[in-house]
PDB file of C-alpha atoms in Angstrom:
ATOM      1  CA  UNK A  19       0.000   0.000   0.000  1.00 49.00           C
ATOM      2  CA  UNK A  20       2.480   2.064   1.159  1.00 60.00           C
ATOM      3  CA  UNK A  21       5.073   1.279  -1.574  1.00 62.00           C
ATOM      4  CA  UNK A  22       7.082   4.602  -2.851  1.00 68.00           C
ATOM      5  CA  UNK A  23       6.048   6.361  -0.323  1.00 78.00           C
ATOM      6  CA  UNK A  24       8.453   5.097   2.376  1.00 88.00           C
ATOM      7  CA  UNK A  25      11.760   3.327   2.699  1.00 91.00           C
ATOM      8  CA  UNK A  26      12.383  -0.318   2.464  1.00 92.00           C
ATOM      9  CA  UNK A  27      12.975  -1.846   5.452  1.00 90.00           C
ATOM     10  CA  UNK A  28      16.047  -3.900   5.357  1.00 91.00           C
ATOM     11  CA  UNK A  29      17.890  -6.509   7.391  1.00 90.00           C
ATOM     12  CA  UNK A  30      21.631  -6.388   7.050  1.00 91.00           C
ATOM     13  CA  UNK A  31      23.355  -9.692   7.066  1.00 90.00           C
ATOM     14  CA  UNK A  32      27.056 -11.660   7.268  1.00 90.00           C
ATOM     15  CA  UNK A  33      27.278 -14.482   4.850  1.00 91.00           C
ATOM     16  CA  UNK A  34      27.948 -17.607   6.286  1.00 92.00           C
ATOM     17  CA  UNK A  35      28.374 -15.807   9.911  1.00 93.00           C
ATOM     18  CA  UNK A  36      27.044 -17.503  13.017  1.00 92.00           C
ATOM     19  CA  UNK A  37      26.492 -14.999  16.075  1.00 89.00           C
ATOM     20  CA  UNK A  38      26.687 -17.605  18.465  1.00 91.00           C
ATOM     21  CA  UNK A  39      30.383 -18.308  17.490  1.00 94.00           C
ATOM     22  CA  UNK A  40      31.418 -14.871  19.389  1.00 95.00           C
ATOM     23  CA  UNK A  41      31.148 -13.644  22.678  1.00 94.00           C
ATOM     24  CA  UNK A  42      28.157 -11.052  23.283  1.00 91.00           C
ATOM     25  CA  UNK A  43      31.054  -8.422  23.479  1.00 92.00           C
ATOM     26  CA  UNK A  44      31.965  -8.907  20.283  1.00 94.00           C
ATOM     27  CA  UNK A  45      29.246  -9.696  18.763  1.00 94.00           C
ATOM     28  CA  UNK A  46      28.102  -6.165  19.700  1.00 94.00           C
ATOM     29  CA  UNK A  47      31.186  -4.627  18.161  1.00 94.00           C
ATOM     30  CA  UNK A  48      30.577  -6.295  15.150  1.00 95.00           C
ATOM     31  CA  UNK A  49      27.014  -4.885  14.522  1.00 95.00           C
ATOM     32  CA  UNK A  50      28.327  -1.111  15.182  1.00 96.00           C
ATOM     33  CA  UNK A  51      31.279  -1.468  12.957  1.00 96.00           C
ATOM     34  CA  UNK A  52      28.530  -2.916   9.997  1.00 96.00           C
ATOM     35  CA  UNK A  53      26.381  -0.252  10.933  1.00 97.00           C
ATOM     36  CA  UNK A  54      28.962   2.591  11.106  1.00 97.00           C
ATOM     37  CA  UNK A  55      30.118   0.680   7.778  1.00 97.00           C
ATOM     38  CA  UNK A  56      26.295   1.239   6.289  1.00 97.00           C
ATOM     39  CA  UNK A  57      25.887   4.797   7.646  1.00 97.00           C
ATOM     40  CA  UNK A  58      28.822   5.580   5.926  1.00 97.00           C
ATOM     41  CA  UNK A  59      28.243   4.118   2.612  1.00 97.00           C
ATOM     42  CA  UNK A  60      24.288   5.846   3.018  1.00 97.00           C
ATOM     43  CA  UNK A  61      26.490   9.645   3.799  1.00 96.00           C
ATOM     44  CA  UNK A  62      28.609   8.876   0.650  1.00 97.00           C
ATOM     45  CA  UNK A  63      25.428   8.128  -1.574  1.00 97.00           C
ATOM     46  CA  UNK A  64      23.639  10.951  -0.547  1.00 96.00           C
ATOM     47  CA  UNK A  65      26.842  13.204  -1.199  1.00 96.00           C
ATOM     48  CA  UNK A  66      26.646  12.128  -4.305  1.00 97.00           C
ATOM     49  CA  UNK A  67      23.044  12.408  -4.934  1.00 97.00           C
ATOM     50  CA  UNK A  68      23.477  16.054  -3.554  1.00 96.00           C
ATOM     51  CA  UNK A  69      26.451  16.422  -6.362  1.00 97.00           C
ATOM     52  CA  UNK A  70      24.432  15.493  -8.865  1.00 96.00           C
ATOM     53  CA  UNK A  71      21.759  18.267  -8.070  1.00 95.00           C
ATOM     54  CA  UNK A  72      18.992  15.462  -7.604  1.00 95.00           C
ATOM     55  CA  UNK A  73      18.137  16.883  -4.336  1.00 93.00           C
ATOM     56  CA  UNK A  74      19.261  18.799  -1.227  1.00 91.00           C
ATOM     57  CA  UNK A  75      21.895  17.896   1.218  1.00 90.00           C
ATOM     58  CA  UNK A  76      21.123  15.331   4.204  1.00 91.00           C
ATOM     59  CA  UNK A  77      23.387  14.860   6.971  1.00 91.00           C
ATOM     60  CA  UNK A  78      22.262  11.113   7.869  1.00 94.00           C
ATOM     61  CA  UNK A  79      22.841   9.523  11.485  1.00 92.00           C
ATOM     62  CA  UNK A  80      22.465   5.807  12.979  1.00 95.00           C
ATOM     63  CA  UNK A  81      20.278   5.058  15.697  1.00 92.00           C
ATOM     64  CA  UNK A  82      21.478   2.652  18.380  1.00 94.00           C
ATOM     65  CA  UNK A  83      19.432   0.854  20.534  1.00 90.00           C
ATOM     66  CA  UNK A  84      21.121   0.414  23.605  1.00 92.00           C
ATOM     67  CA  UNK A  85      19.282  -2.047  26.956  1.00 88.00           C
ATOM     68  CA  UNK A  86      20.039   0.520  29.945  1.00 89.00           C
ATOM     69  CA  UNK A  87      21.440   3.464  30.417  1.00 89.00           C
ATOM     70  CA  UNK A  88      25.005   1.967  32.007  1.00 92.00           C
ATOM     71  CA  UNK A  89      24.985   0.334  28.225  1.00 93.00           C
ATOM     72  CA  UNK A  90      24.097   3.475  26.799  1.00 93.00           C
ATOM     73  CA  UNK A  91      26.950   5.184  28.201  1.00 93.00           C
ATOM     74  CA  UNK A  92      29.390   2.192  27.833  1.00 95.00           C
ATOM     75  CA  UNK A  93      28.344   2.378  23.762  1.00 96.00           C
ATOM     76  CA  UNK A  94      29.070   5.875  23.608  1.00 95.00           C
ATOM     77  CA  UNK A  95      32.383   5.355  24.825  1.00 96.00           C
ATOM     78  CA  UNK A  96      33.369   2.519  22.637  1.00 95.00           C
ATOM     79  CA  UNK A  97      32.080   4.850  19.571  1.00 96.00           C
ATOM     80  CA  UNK A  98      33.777   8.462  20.827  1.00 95.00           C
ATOM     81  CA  UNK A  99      36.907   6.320  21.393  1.00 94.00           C
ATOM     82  CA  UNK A 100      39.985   7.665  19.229  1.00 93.00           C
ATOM     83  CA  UNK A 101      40.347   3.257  17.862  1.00 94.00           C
ATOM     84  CA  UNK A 102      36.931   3.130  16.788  1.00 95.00           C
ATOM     85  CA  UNK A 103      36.966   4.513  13.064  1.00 96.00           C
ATOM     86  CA  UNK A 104      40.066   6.865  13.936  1.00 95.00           C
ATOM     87  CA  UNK A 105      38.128   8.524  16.166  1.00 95.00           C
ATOM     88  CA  UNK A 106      36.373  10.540  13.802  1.00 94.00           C
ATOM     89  CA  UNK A 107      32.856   9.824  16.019  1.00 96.00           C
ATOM     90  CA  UNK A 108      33.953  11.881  18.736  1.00 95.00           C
ATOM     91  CA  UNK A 109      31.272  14.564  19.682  1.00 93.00           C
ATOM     92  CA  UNK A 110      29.210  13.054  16.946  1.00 94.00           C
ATOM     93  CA  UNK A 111      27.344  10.676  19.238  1.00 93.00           C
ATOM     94  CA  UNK A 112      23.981  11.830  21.432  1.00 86.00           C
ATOM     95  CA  UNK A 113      22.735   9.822  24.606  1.00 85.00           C
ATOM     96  CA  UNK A 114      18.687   9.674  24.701  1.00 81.00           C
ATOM     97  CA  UNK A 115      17.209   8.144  27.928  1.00 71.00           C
ATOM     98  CA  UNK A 116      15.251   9.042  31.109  1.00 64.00           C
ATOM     99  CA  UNK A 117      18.199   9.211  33.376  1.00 61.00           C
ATOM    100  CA  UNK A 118      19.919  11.764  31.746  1.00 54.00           C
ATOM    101  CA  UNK A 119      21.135  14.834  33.757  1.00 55.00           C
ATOM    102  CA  UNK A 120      18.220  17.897  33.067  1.00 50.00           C
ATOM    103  CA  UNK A 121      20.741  20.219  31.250  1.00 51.00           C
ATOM    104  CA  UNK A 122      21.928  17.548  29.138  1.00 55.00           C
ATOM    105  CA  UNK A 123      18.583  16.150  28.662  1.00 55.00           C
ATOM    106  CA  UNK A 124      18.029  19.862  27.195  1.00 62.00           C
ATOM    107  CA  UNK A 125      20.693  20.297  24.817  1.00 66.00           C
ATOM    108  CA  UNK A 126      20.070  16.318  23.310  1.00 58.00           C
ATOM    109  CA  UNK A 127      16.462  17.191  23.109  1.00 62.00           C
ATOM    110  CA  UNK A 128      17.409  20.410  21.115  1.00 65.00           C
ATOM    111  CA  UNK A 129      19.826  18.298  18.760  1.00 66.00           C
ATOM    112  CA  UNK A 130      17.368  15.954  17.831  1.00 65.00           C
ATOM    113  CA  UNK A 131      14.897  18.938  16.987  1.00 65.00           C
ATOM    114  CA  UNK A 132      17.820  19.747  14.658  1.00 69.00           C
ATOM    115  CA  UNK A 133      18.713  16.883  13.365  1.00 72.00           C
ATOM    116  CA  UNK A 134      17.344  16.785   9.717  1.00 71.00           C
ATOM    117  CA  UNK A 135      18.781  20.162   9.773  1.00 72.00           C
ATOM    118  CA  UNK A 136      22.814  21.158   9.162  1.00 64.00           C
ATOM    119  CA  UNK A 137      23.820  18.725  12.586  1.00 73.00           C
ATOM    120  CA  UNK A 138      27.090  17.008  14.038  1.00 86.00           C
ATOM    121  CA  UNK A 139      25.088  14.449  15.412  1.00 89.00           C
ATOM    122  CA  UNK A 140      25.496  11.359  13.554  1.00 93.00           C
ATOM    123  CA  UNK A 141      24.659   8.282  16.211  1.00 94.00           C
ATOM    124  CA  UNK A 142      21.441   8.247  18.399  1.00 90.00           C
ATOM    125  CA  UNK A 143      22.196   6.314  21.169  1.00 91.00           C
ATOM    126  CA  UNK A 144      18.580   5.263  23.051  1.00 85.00           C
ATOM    127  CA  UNK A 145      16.792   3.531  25.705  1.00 83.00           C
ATOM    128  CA  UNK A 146      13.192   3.593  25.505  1.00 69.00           C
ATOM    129  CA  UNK A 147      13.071   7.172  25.064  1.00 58.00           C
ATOM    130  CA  UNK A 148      11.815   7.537  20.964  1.00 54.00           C
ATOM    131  CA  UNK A 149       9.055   5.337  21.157  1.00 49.00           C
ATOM    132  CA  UNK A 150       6.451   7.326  19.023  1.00 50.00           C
ATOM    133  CA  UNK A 151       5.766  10.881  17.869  1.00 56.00           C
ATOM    134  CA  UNK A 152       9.149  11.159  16.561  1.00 61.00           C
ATOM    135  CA  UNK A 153      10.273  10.167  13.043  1.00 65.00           C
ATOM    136  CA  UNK A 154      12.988  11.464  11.140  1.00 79.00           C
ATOM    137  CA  UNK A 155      13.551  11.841   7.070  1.00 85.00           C
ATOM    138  CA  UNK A 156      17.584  11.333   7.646  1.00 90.00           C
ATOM    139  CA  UNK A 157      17.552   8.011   9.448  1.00 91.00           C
ATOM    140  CA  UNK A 158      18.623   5.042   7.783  1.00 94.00           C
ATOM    141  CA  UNK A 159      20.502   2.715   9.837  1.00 95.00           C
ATOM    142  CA  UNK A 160      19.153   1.433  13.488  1.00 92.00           C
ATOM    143  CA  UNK A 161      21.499  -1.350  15.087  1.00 94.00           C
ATOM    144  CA  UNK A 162      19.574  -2.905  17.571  1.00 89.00           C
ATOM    145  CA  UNK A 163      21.689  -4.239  20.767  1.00 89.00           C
ATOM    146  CA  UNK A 164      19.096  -5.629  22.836  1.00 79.00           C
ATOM    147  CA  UNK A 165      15.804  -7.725  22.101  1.00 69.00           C
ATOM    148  CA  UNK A 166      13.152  -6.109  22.039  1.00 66.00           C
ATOM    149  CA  UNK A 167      10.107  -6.725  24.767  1.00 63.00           C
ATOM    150  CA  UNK A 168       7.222  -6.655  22.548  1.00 65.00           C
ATOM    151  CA  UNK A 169       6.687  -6.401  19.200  1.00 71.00           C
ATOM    152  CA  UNK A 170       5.305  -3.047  18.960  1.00 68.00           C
ATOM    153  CA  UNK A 171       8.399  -1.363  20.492  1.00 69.00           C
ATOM    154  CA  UNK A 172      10.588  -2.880  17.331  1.00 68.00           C
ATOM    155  CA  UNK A 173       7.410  -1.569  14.842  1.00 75.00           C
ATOM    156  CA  UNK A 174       7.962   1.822  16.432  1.00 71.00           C
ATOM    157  CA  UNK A 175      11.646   1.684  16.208  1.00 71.00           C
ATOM    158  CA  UNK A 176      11.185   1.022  12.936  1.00 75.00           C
ATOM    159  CA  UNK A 177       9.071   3.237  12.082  1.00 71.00           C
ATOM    160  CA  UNK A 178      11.095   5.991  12.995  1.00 74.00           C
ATOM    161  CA  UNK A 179      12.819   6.055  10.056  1.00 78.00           C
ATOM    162  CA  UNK A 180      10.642   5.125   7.083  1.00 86.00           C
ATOM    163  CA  UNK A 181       9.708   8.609   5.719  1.00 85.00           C
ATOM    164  CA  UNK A 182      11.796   9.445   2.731  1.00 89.00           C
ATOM    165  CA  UNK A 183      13.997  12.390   2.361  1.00 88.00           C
ATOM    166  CA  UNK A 184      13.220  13.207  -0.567  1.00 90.00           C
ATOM    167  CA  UNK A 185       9.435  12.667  -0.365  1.00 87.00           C
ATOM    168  CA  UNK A 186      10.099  10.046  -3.302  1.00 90.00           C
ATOM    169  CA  UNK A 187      12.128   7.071  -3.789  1.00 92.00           C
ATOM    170  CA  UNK A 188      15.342   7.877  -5.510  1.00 94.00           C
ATOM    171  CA  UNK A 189      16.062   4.582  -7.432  1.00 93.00           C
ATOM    172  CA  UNK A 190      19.625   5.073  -5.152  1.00 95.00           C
ATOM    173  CA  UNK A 191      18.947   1.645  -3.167  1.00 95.00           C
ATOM    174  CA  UNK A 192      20.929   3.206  -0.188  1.00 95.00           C
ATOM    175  CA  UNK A 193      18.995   6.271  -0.145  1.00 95.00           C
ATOM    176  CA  UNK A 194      15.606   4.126  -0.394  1.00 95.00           C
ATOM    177  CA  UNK A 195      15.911   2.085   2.125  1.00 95.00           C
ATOM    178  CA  UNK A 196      15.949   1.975   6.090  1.00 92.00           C
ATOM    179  CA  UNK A 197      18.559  -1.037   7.054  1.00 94.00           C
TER     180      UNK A 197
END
């Protein structure tokens, strides 16, 4: 029904990789390296699409979906640290969550306002704090690091990133789909 009117949802896959044959730990580095690995690929496509004149500029950013907010912080660590992709994450990376300090609270809530706009932000970092009334044109890569407890909670995960941003589909399969 809804067909080129939103993005694709998408499941990004190893071949021939079996989670179970690495620890937890690393099985959790390995999703935000393929993720940082897709959000970059999605920020060079839509450079590109930009170049071409097909349509405006959009800053994308990856939404993480951390369990608590002691995994939150521990993920936005491992990301602003200088060995993860040279570093170049560092200030880039936004902590959403209930337990967050009022003034910072503030200023994240006043990113995310901005951040289909001109933004830094590139990684969402979240625990149960986006779970409807907020959906974004520039998101197209959530890496989920917890299960979810109920279905609807991954729908409206999911949903936050369907619309388009160019209120079309592109024919760019990066650009026209949420992975």
């Amino acid at each position: 029904l809804l067909a080129g009117y939103v993005k694709e949802p998408t499941v990004a896959t190893r071949k021939d990789f079996d989670p179970k044959s690495v620890s937890a730990e690393e099985l959790e580095r390995i999703k935000l390296t393929d993720g940082v690995h897709v959000h970059e690929q999605v920020k060079l496509e839509l450079l590109q699409y930009f170049q071409s004149g097909l349509g405006p500029l959009v800053n994308p950013f990856m939404l993480v979906v951390a369990s608590d907010t002691a995994h939150a912080a521990a993920i936005k660590a491992r990301i602003e640290a200088s060995d993860f992709f040279d570093g170049r994450y560092q200030g880039k990376v936004i902590e959403i969550h209930s337990k967050t300090a009022a003034a910072e609270s503030d200023e994240n809530t006043a990113k995310l306002l901005l951040i289909e706009q001109q933004s830094d932000t590139e990684i969402v970092i979240h625990v149960d704090k986006l779970k409807e009334g907020w959906d974004v044109a520039n998101l197209f890569t959530i890496v989920p690091l917890r299960a979810s407890a109920a279905e609807i909670l991954t729908e409206q995960t999911i949903g936050r990133g369907l619309r388009l941003p160019f209120s079309k589909r592109t024919g760019v399969a990066a650009l026209d789909r949420l992975t």
